[in-house]
Amino acid sequence: MKLMKMVAVSFILLLSSNLMAQKHFSRSGKITFSSDALLEKIEAINQKATSVIDVATGKIEFAVLIKAFQFEKALMQEHFNENYMESDNYPKAIFKGMIAEASSIDFEKDGNYPVSVKGDLTIHGETKEVYAKGVLLVKDNKVSAKADFEVLVADYKIKIPNVVKDNIAKSVKINVDVDYELFKKKSAQLTAKN
Amino acid sequence: MKKYFKYILLLGIMGAAFGFYKYNQPHKNIGNAISDFELSSVQLFSDFELNEKESNTKYLDKIIEVNGVVNDFSKDDSGVATITLDSGNEMFGVICQMDNMSKHKRSEFKIGEKVKLKGICTGILMDVVLVRCIEI
């Protein structure tokens, strides 16, 4: 019986410590990419990226659906999905990384915190390490993040035919812009349900 | 040779015109497009939850008519509206990003109301995501 009680108490402790571990969360992150080549400038926007920042560990994650990128021209979007990204086979792009300065950021104090993020970016089934500099903005307990970085098309085994090599840049700029919400309420719901 | 020249020229012009048309081809008109599937948001989510791979093959890029209860409604800074439909799981939903290239009957939705939307399925992250949605 005593053992049961101990298990119950440690379980409750575990749950409450889980509640303390704050997470900032978004399912409407904006990811834009642009390819600025000799002949053509191509831009696409995805407004439904999900992202999580775990305050305790400094972990940051992003996920996007490739087919949710919206292009100006239908033909570009078709080529992007069918020929280059093969989004039927690889429907998602995922980033998992760490905010280097996480421990020195006070997520409850308003401010503008410059950050650097390093982690693994998986696109087209290929994973490569990327590094990005960005800014975390904390205002009224709400966190937003902005970052820019570049990736090489060749790094992700995306083949660009010779005919269009002057239409598509070898290095693509990626812009990230996310407004987070505190995840606390949802995790409280979850633990209440269990 | 001279005899054929005008035909070759004509062919060239036709090719260029076709290329130009293809290049500037507009995006699919969702309002006029025929739906590939018609189901409830709960059903769509549970299909993806049960077997993501199979559902990807079945639903990706398809036009889906989905009916369900509005769990959340929001608009971002640029005015893009998003409706989250009930998925049967309170943690997740079927996120419908409204189309900014189509005309909409209305721009406000109430939480709890039943709606029928039509859009292109792009897959599942935590929620199933449809883009370019319109109300029908």
GROMACS .gro file of C-alpha atoms in nm:
model
  330
    1MET     CA    1   0.000   0.000   0.000
    2LYS     CA    2   0.284   0.232   0.096
    3LEU     CA    3   0.450   0.165  -0.235
    4MET     CA    4   0.128   0.251  -0.416
    5LYS     CA    5   0.116   0.584  -0.236
    6MET     CA    6   0.475   0.659  -0.325
    7VAL     CA    7   0.411   0.579  -0.685
    8ALA     CA    8   0.103   0.801  -0.683
    9VAL     CA    9   0.290   1.091  -0.521
   10SER     CA   10   0.586   1.069  -0.757
   11PHE     CA   11   0.345   1.049  -1.048
   12ILE     CA   12   0.172   1.368  -0.935
   13LEU     CA   13   0.511   1.535  -0.889
   14LEU     CA   14   0.609   1.430  -1.237
   15LEU     CA   15   0.288   1.572  -1.379
   16SER     CA   16   0.328   1.905  -1.200
   17SER     CA   17   0.690   1.937  -1.311
   18ASN     CA   18   0.564   1.875  -1.662
   19LEU     CA   19   0.322   2.160  -1.616
   20MET     CA   20   0.606   2.388  -1.511
   21ALA     CA   21   0.805   2.311  -1.824
   22GLN     CA   22   0.682   2.583  -2.050
   23LYS     CA   23   0.638   2.533  -2.417
   24HIS     CA   24   0.567   2.795  -2.676
   25PHE     CA   25   0.374   2.670  -2.966
   26SER     CA   26   0.235   2.776  -3.305
   27ARG     CA   27   0.043   2.611  -3.586
   28SER     CA   28   0.035   2.921  -3.808
   29GLY     CA   29   0.401   2.996  -3.863
   30LYS     CA   30   0.502   3.174  -4.183
   31ILE     CA   31   0.781   3.023  -4.389
   32THR     CA   32   0.874   3.203  -4.708
   33PHE     CA   33   1.141   3.106  -4.953
   34SER     CA   34   1.281   3.295  -5.246
   35SER     CA   35   1.502   3.196  -5.531
   36ASP     CA   36   1.669   3.489  -5.699
   37ALA     CA   37   1.820   3.359  -6.021
   38LEU     CA   38   1.950   3.526  -6.334
   39LEU     CA   39   1.625   3.496  -6.530
   40GLU     CA   40   1.356   3.468  -6.269
   41LYS     CA   41   1.263   3.551  -5.914
   42ILE     CA   42   1.049   3.287  -5.750
   43GLU     CA   43   0.877   3.323  -5.416
   44ALA     CA   44   0.646   3.097  -5.221
   45ILE     CA   45   0.477   3.125  -4.886
   46ASN     CA   46   0.352   2.871  -4.635
   47GLN     CA   47   0.140   3.008  -4.351
   48LYS     CA   48   0.065   2.687  -4.167
   49ALA     CA   49   0.398   2.578  -4.024
   50THR     CA   50   0.393   2.425  -3.678
   51SER     CA   51   0.666   2.511  -3.432
   52VAL     CA   52   0.749   2.439  -3.069
   53ILE     CA   53   1.004   2.599  -2.838
   54ASP     CA   54   1.079   2.410  -2.518
   55VAL     CA   55   1.197   2.674  -2.272
   56ALA     CA   56   1.365   2.430  -2.033
   57THR     CA   57   1.589   2.266  -2.291
   58GLY     CA   58   1.613   2.533  -2.562
   59LYS     CA   59   1.489   2.288  -2.821
   60ILE     CA   60   1.314   2.438  -3.120
   61GLU     CA   61   1.127   2.247  -3.389
   62PHE     CA   62   0.950   2.332  -3.711
   63ALA     CA   63   0.741   2.129  -3.953
   64VAL     CA   64   0.581   2.234  -4.283
   65LEU     CA   65   0.376   2.064  -4.548
   66ILE     CA   66   0.544   2.109  -4.886
   67LYS     CA   67   0.213   2.118  -5.073
   68ALA     CA   68   0.095   2.411  -4.863
   69PHE     CA   69   0.351   2.644  -5.025
   70GLN     CA   70   0.163   2.894  -5.238
   71PHE     CA   71   0.331   3.031  -5.551
   72GLU     CA   72   0.233   3.321  -5.769
   73LYS     CA   73   0.227   3.105  -6.080
   74ALA     CA   74   0.044   2.773  -6.094
   75LEU     CA   75   0.307   2.622  -6.324
   76MET     CA   76   0.588   2.699  -6.080
   77GLN     CA   77   0.393   2.536  -5.801
   78GLU     CA   78   0.334   2.228  -6.014
   79HIS     CA   79   0.701   2.195  -6.109
   80PHE     CA   80   0.809   2.258  -5.750
   81ASN     CA   81   0.588   1.977  -5.619
   82GLU     CA   82   0.617   1.725  -5.898
   83ASN     CA   83   0.967   1.765  -6.041
   84TYR     CA   84   1.184   1.910  -5.766
   85MET     CA   85   1.046   1.838  -5.421
   86GLU     CA   86   0.856   1.519  -5.515
   87SER     CA   87   0.605   1.613  -5.247
   88ASP     CA   88   0.395   1.301  -5.299
   89ASN     CA   89   0.686   1.101  -5.160
   90TYR     CA   90   0.822   1.365  -4.923
   91PRO     CA   91   0.521   1.566  -4.803
   92LYS     CA   92   0.697   1.737  -4.510
   93ALA     CA   93   1.005   1.937  -4.427
   94ILE     CA   94   1.122   1.922  -4.067
   95PHE     CA   95   1.373   2.117  -3.862
   96LYS     CA   96   1.495   2.008  -3.518
   97GLY     CA   97   1.747   2.224  -3.344
   98MET     CA   98   1.865   2.412  -3.037
   99ILE     CA   99   1.866   2.778  -2.944
  100ALA     CA  100   2.224   2.834  -2.827
  101GLU     CA  101   2.135   3.125  -2.596
  102ALA     CA  102   1.816   2.967  -2.449
  103SER     CA  103   1.940   2.957  -2.089
  104SER     CA  104   2.011   3.330  -2.086
  105ILE     CA  105   1.669   3.427  -2.223
  106ASP     CA  106   1.396   3.523  -1.980
  107PHE     CA  107   1.081   3.417  -2.158
  108GLU     CA  108   0.872   3.613  -1.910
  109LYS     CA  109   1.051   3.944  -1.950
  110ASP     CA  110   0.977   4.169  -2.246
  111GLY     CA  111   1.272   4.209  -2.474
  112ASN     CA  112   1.443   4.153  -2.803
  113TYR     CA  113   1.682   3.862  -2.783
  114PRO     CA  114   1.926   3.787  -3.068
  115VAL     CA  115   1.960   3.411  -3.105
  116SER     CA  116   2.152   3.157  -3.306
  117VAL     CA  117   1.996   2.823  -3.389
  118LYS     CA  118   2.170   2.510  -3.506
  119GLY     CA  119   2.004   2.186  -3.603
  120ASP     CA  120   1.902   1.932  -3.863
  121LEU     CA  121   1.686   2.031  -4.156
  122THR     CA  122   1.517   1.751  -4.349
  123ILE     CA  123   1.388   1.831  -4.698
  124HIS     CA  124   1.322   1.589  -4.983
  125GLY     CA  125   1.422   1.301  -4.753
  126GLU     CA  126   1.773   1.444  -4.702
  127THR     CA  127   1.898   1.572  -4.367
  128LYS     CA  128   2.165   1.842  -4.339
  129GLU     CA  129   2.284   2.056  -4.055
  130VAL     CA  130   2.192   2.422  -4.085
  131TYR     CA  131   2.273   2.730  -3.883
  132ALA     CA  132   2.061   3.042  -3.861
  133LYS     CA  133   2.068   3.372  -3.682
  134GLY     CA  134   1.745   3.525  -3.570
  135VAL     CA  135   1.559   3.726  -3.313
  136LEU     CA  136   1.324   3.621  -3.036
  137LEU     CA  137   1.081   3.889  -2.930
  138VAL     CA  138   0.905   3.856  -2.596
  139LYS     CA  139   0.613   4.087  -2.533
  140ASP     CA  140   0.339   4.042  -2.272
  141ASN     CA  141   0.437   3.676  -2.227
  142LYS     CA  142   0.401   3.615  -2.600
  143VAL     CA  143   0.699   3.499  -2.796
  144SER     CA  144   0.762   3.560  -3.163
  145ALA     CA  145   1.059   3.451  -3.368
  146LYS     CA  146   1.217   3.571  -3.690
  147ALA     CA  147   1.509   3.423  -3.877
  148ASP     CA  148   1.673   3.414  -4.219
  149PHE     CA  149   1.905   3.155  -4.362
  150GLU     CA  150   2.006   2.998  -4.690
  151VAL     CA  151   2.013   2.642  -4.811
  152LEU     CA  152   2.182   2.491  -5.114
  153VAL     CA  153   1.945   2.311  -5.348
  154ALA     CA  154   2.213   2.050  -5.424
  155ASP     CA  155   2.248   1.963  -5.053
  156TYR     CA  156   1.902   1.811  -5.061
  157LYS     CA  157   1.953   1.611  -5.381
  158ILE     CA  158   1.704   1.824  -5.570
  159LYS     CA  159   1.790   1.794  -5.937
  160ILE     CA  160   1.749   2.101  -6.152
  161PRO     CA  161   1.754   2.027  -6.526
  162ASN     CA  162   2.004   2.223  -6.735
  163VAL     CA  163   1.731   2.402  -6.933
  164VAL     CA  164   1.613   2.590  -6.624
  165LYS     CA  165   1.946   2.630  -6.446
  166ASP     CA  166   1.935   3.007  -6.496
  167ASN     CA  167   1.577   3.022  -6.366
  168ILE     CA  168   1.638   2.862  -6.028
  169ALA     CA  169   1.897   2.982  -5.779
  170LYS     CA  170   2.154   2.737  -5.642
  171SER     CA  171   2.106   2.886  -5.300
  172VAL     CA  172   1.754   2.953  -5.173
  173LYS     CA  173   1.674   3.211  -4.905
  174ILE     CA  174   1.440   3.098  -4.631
  175ASN     CA  175   1.257   3.337  -4.405
  176VAL     CA  176   1.087   3.231  -4.083
  177ASP     CA  177   0.828   3.437  -3.898
  178VAL     CA  178   0.631   3.277  -3.616
  179ASP     CA  179   0.402   3.409  -3.341
  180TYR     CA  180   0.389   3.161  -3.057
  181GLU     CA  181   0.131   3.090  -2.792
  182LEU     CA  182   0.191   2.947  -2.449
  183PHE     CA  183   0.117   2.577  -2.447
  184LYS     CA  184   0.040   2.563  -2.073
  185LYS     CA  185  -0.338   2.552  -2.102
  186LYS     CA  186  -0.337   2.264  -2.346
  187SER     CA  187  -0.100   2.051  -2.137
  188ALA     CA  188  -0.317   2.119  -1.832
  189GLN     CA  189  -0.613   1.990  -2.030
  190LEU     CA  190  -0.417   1.685  -2.132
  191THR     CA  191  -0.309   1.597  -1.780
  192ALA     CA  192  -0.660   1.659  -1.652
  193LYS     CA  193  -0.792   1.412  -1.904
  194ASN     CA  194  -0.550   1.138  -1.800
  195MET     CA  195   1.274   2.573  -9.859
  196LYS     CA  196   1.096   2.905  -9.894
  197LYS     CA  197   0.770   2.716  -9.932
  198TYR     CA  198   0.798   2.564  -9.587
  199PHE     CA  199   0.933   2.873  -9.417
  200LYS     CA  200   0.597   3.022  -9.333
  201TYR     CA  201   0.476   2.692  -9.184
  202ILE     CA  202   0.783   2.668  -8.964
  203LEU     CA  203   0.732   3.029  -8.857
  204LEU     CA  204   0.367   2.959  -8.778
  205LEU     CA  205   0.463   2.652  -8.576
  206GLY     CA  206   0.718   2.862  -8.388
  207ILE     CA  207   0.460   3.127  -8.304
  208MET     CA  208   0.211   2.862  -8.191
  209GLY     CA  209   0.477   2.705  -7.970
  210ALA     CA  210   0.567   3.038  -7.816
  211ALA     CA  211   0.199   3.122  -7.758
  212PHE     CA  212   0.142   2.786  -7.589
  213GLY     CA  213   0.451   2.835  -7.373
  214PHE     CA  214   0.334   3.181  -7.273
  215TYR     CA  215  -0.012   3.046  -7.191
  216LYS     CA  216   0.133   2.762  -6.982
  217TYR     CA  217   0.367   2.999  -6.799
  218ASN     CA  218   0.082   3.232  -6.707
  219GLN     CA  219  -0.174   2.961  -6.648
  220PRO     CA  220  -0.390   3.063  -6.352
  221HIS     CA  221  -0.426   2.857  -6.035
  222LYS     CA  222  -0.709   2.606  -6.023
  223ASN     CA  223  -1.044   2.773  -5.958
  224ILE     CA  224  -1.160   2.596  -5.643
  225GLY     CA  225  -1.517   2.721  -5.674
  226ASN     CA  226  -1.568   2.551  -6.012
  227ALA     CA  227  -1.357   2.243  -5.943
  228ILE     CA  228  -1.530   1.912  -5.883
  229SER     CA  229  -1.466   1.762  -5.539
  230ASP     CA  230  -1.280   1.432  -5.529
  231PHE     CA  231  -1.403   1.344  -5.180
  232GLU     CA  232  -1.688   1.446  -4.956
  233LEU     CA  233  -1.663   1.363  -4.586
  234SER     CA  234  -1.674   1.497  -4.230
  235SER     CA  235  -1.374   1.661  -4.065
  236VAL     CA  236  -1.381   1.389  -3.798
  237GLN     CA  237  -1.362   1.117  -4.063
  238LEU     CA  238  -1.081   1.290  -4.254
  239PHE     CA  239  -0.872   1.332  -3.938
  240SER     CA  240  -0.925   0.976  -3.823
  241ASP     CA  241  -0.827   0.844  -4.167
  242PHE     CA  242  -0.496   1.032  -4.141
  243GLU     CA  243  -0.447   0.931  -3.779
  244LEU     CA  244  -0.502   0.562  -3.857
  245ASN     CA  245  -0.282   0.545  -4.163
  246GLU     CA  246  -0.092   0.853  -4.270
  247LYS     CA  247   0.084   0.692  -4.566
  248GLU     CA  248  -0.230   0.550  -4.717
  249SER     CA  249  -0.419   0.874  -4.658
  250ASN     CA  250  -0.141   1.072  -4.824
  251THR     CA  251  -0.179   0.860  -5.137
  252LYS     CA  252  -0.555   0.894  -5.122
  253TYR     CA  253  -0.604   1.260  -5.030
  254LEU     CA  254  -0.292   1.466  -5.115
  255ASP     CA  255  -0.356   1.736  -5.376
  256LYS     CA  256  -0.720   1.627  -5.398
  257ILE     CA  257  -1.012   1.863  -5.366
  258ILE     CA  258  -1.199   1.774  -5.052
  259GLU     CA  259  -1.542   1.882  -4.940
  260VAL     CA  260  -1.536   1.868  -4.564
  261ASN     CA  261  -1.815   1.936  -4.317
  262GLY     CA  262  -1.773   1.990  -3.947
  263VAL     CA  263  -1.807   2.211  -3.642
  264VAL     CA  264  -1.596   2.528  -3.621
  265ASN     CA  265  -1.359   2.497  -3.323
  266ASP     CA  266  -1.152   2.803  -3.393
  267PHE     CA  267  -1.154   3.100  -3.626
  268SER     CA  268  -0.874   3.347  -3.677
  269LYS     CA  269  -0.734   3.601  -3.917
  270ASP     CA  270  -0.368   3.690  -3.950
  271ASP     CA  271  -0.217   4.035  -4.009
  272SER     CA  272  -0.252   4.005  -4.384
  273GLY     CA  273  -0.622   3.915  -4.353
  274VAL     CA  274  -0.591   3.544  -4.434
  275ALA     CA  275  -0.870   3.363  -4.251
  276THR     CA  276  -0.829   3.018  -4.100
  277ILE     CA  277  -1.104   2.790  -3.977
  278THR     CA  278  -1.020   2.493  -3.757
  279LEU     CA  279  -1.279   2.218  -3.773
  280ASP     CA  280  -1.344   1.961  -3.503
  281SER     CA  281  -1.142   1.642  -3.549
  282GLY     CA  282  -1.296   1.438  -3.268
  283ASN     CA  283  -0.973   1.494  -3.070
  284GLU     CA  284  -0.964   1.814  -2.867
  285MET     CA  285  -0.588   1.855  -2.910
  286PHE     CA  286  -0.597   1.857  -3.288
  287GLY     CA  287  -0.815   1.972  -3.574
  288VAL     CA  288  -0.866   2.003  -3.945
  289ILE     CA  289  -0.714   2.339  -4.032
  290CYS     CA  290  -0.869   2.510  -4.333
  291GLN     CA  291  -0.680   2.808  -4.469
  292MET     CA  292  -0.924   3.016  -4.669
  293ASP     CA  293  -0.833   3.100  -5.029
  294ASN     CA  294  -0.709   3.453  -5.093
  295MET     CA  295  -0.773   3.421  -5.467
  296SER     CA  296  -1.145   3.344  -5.439
  297LYS     CA  297  -1.442   3.559  -5.344
  298HIS     CA  298  -1.606   3.457  -5.019
  299LYS     CA  299  -1.968   3.477  -4.911
  300ARG     CA  300  -1.867   3.604  -4.569
  301SER     CA  301  -1.558   3.683  -4.370
  302GLU     CA  302  -1.668   3.591  -4.018
  303PHE     CA  303  -1.738   3.250  -3.867
  304LYS     CA  304  -1.865   3.162  -3.523
  305ILE     CA  305  -1.720   2.894  -3.301
  306GLY     CA  306  -1.966   2.608  -3.269
  307GLU     CA  307  -2.143   2.653  -3.602
  308LYS     CA  308  -2.160   2.380  -3.863
  309VAL     CA  309  -1.997   2.460  -4.195
  310LYS     CA  310  -1.914   2.293  -4.523
  311LEU     CA  311  -1.583   2.388  -4.683
  312LYS     CA  312  -1.396   2.282  -4.990
  313GLY     CA  313  -1.020   2.298  -5.036
  314ILE     CA  314  -0.699   2.120  -5.135
  315CYS     CA  315  -0.557   1.865  -4.891
  316THR     CA  316  -0.185   1.913  -4.820
  317GLY     CA  317  -0.136   1.646  -4.552
  318ILE     CA  318  -0.104   1.616  -4.175
  319LEU     CA  319   0.143   1.769  -3.931
  320MET     CA  320  -0.039   1.760  -3.601
  321ASP     CA  321  -0.357   1.871  -3.769
  322VAL     CA  322  -0.478   1.789  -4.117
  323VAL     CA  323  -0.420   2.098  -4.331
  324LEU     CA  324  -0.638   2.209  -4.622
  325VAL     CA  325  -0.542   2.519  -4.820
  326ARG     CA  326  -0.728   2.744  -5.065
  327CYS     CA  327  -1.060   2.671  -4.895
  328ILE     CA  328  -1.397   2.825  -4.978
  329GLU     CA  329  -1.732   2.786  -4.808
  330ILE     CA  330  -2.003   2.603  -5.000
   0.00000   0.00000   0.00000
